[in-house]
Amino acid sequence: QPPDCQNEDYGTCVQACCKLQWNVTGTNAAELAKTIETSLKNGGPDGQYSYFATAPNQGPLTFVVQGIHSTATMKYNDT
């Protein structure tokens, strides 16, 4: 546990515990994945994200968009 982070790291296992499902109107999965990808490439909401990869057709998931988040001190990465 990093000393400057109050959040527990539950790992990055995609299929088992790290997936979200959204119902978003006015778009489709490909457009939404591209929007998230673009946001990560631009630093995300706090400017401390970077884009890692987008993988289509991951089992029951239409897309998996992965990024890396650096903590406020830029010392630790959350993936």
CSV table of C-alpha atoms in Angstrom, one decimal:
chain,number,residue,atom,x,y,z
A,1,GLN,CA,0.0,0.0,0.0
A,2,PRO,CA,1.6,3.3,-1.1
A,3,PRO,CA,1.9,5.8,1.8
A,4,ASP,CA,0.1,8.6,-0.1
A,5,CYS,CA,-2.9,6.5,-1.2
A,6,GLN,CA,-5.9,5.5,0.8
A,7,ASN,CA,-7.3,3.2,-1.9
A,8,GLU,CA,-6.8,-0.6,-1.8
A,9,ASP,CA,-5.4,-2.2,-5.0
A,10,TYR,CA,-7.6,-5.1,-6.0
A,11,GLY,CA,-5.5,-6.0,-9.1
A,12,THR,CA,-6.2,-6.0,-12.8
A,13,CYS,CA,-7.9,-9.3,-13.8
A,14,VAL,CA,-10.4,-7.9,-16.3
A,15,GLN,CA,-12.7,-10.9,-16.6
A,16,ALA,CA,-13.2,-11.7,-13.0
A,17,CYS,CA,-13.4,-8.5,-11.0
A,18,CYS,CA,-12.5,-5.4,-13.0
A,19,LYS,CA,-15.3,-4.9,-15.5
A,20,LEU,CA,-18.0,-2.3,-15.6
A,21,GLN,CA,-21.2,-2.3,-17.6
A,22,TRP,CA,-22.8,0.9,-18.7
A,23,ASN,CA,-26.1,1.5,-20.6
A,24,VAL,CA,-25.3,4.6,-22.6
A,25,THR,CA,-27.9,6.1,-25.0
A,26,GLY,CA,-27.0,7.8,-28.2
A,27,THR,CA,-23.8,5.9,-28.9
A,28,ASN,CA,-22.6,2.3,-29.5
A,29,ALA,CA,-19.8,0.2,-27.9
A,30,ALA,CA,-17.2,1.1,-30.6
A,31,GLU,CA,-17.9,4.9,-30.3
A,32,LEU,CA,-17.8,4.7,-26.5
A,33,ALA,CA,-14.5,2.7,-26.5
A,34,LYS,CA,-13.0,5.3,-28.8
A,35,THR,CA,-14.2,8.2,-26.6
A,36,ILE,CA,-12.7,6.5,-23.5
A,37,GLU,CA,-9.5,5.8,-25.4
A,38,THR,CA,-9.2,9.5,-26.5
A,39,SER,CA,-9.8,10.7,-23.0
A,40,LEU,CA,-7.0,8.4,-21.7
A,41,LYS,CA,-4.7,9.6,-24.4
A,42,ASN,CA,-5.4,13.2,-23.3
A,43,GLY,CA,-4.6,12.5,-19.7
A,44,GLY,CA,-8.1,11.6,-18.4
A,45,PRO,CA,-10.1,13.7,-16.0
A,46,ASP,CA,-7.2,14.6,-13.7
A,47,GLY,CA,-4.4,14.7,-16.3
A,48,GLN,CA,-2.6,11.7,-14.7
A,49,TYR,CA,-3.9,8.9,-17.0
A,50,SER,CA,-2.2,7.4,-20.0
A,51,TYR,CA,-3.6,5.1,-22.6
A,52,PHE,CA,-2.4,1.4,-22.7
A,53,ALA,CA,-4.5,-0.6,-25.1
A,54,THR,CA,-7.9,-1.3,-26.5
A,55,ALA,CA,-8.9,-5.0,-27.2
A,56,PRO,CA,-12.1,-5.9,-28.9
A,57,ASN,CA,-14.1,-9.1,-28.4
A,58,GLN,CA,-12.9,-10.1,-25.0
A,59,GLY,CA,-15.1,-13.0,-24.1
A,60,PRO,CA,-18.5,-11.5,-23.0
A,61,LEU,CA,-17.1,-8.0,-23.2
A,62,THR,CA,-17.4,-6.0,-26.5
A,63,PHE,CA,-14.3,-3.9,-25.7
A,64,VAL,CA,-11.7,-3.6,-23.0
A,65,VAL,CA,-10.0,-0.2,-22.8
A,66,GLN,CA,-7.0,-0.1,-20.6
A,67,GLY,CA,-5.1,2.8,-19.1
A,68,ILE,CA,-2.6,3.6,-16.4
A,69,HIS,CA,-3.2,6.1,-13.7
A,70,SER,CA,-0.4,7.8,-11.8
A,71,THR,CA,-0.9,8.9,-8.2
A,72,ALA,CA,-0.8,12.6,-7.3
A,73,THR,CA,2.9,12.3,-6.5
A,74,MET,CA,3.5,10.5,-9.8
A,75,LYS,CA,5.3,7.8,-7.8
A,76,TYR,CA,2.9,4.9,-8.2
A,77,ASN,CA,0.8,3.6,-11.1
A,78,ASP,CA,-2.7,2.1,-10.9
A,79,THR,CA,-3.4,-0.1,-13.9
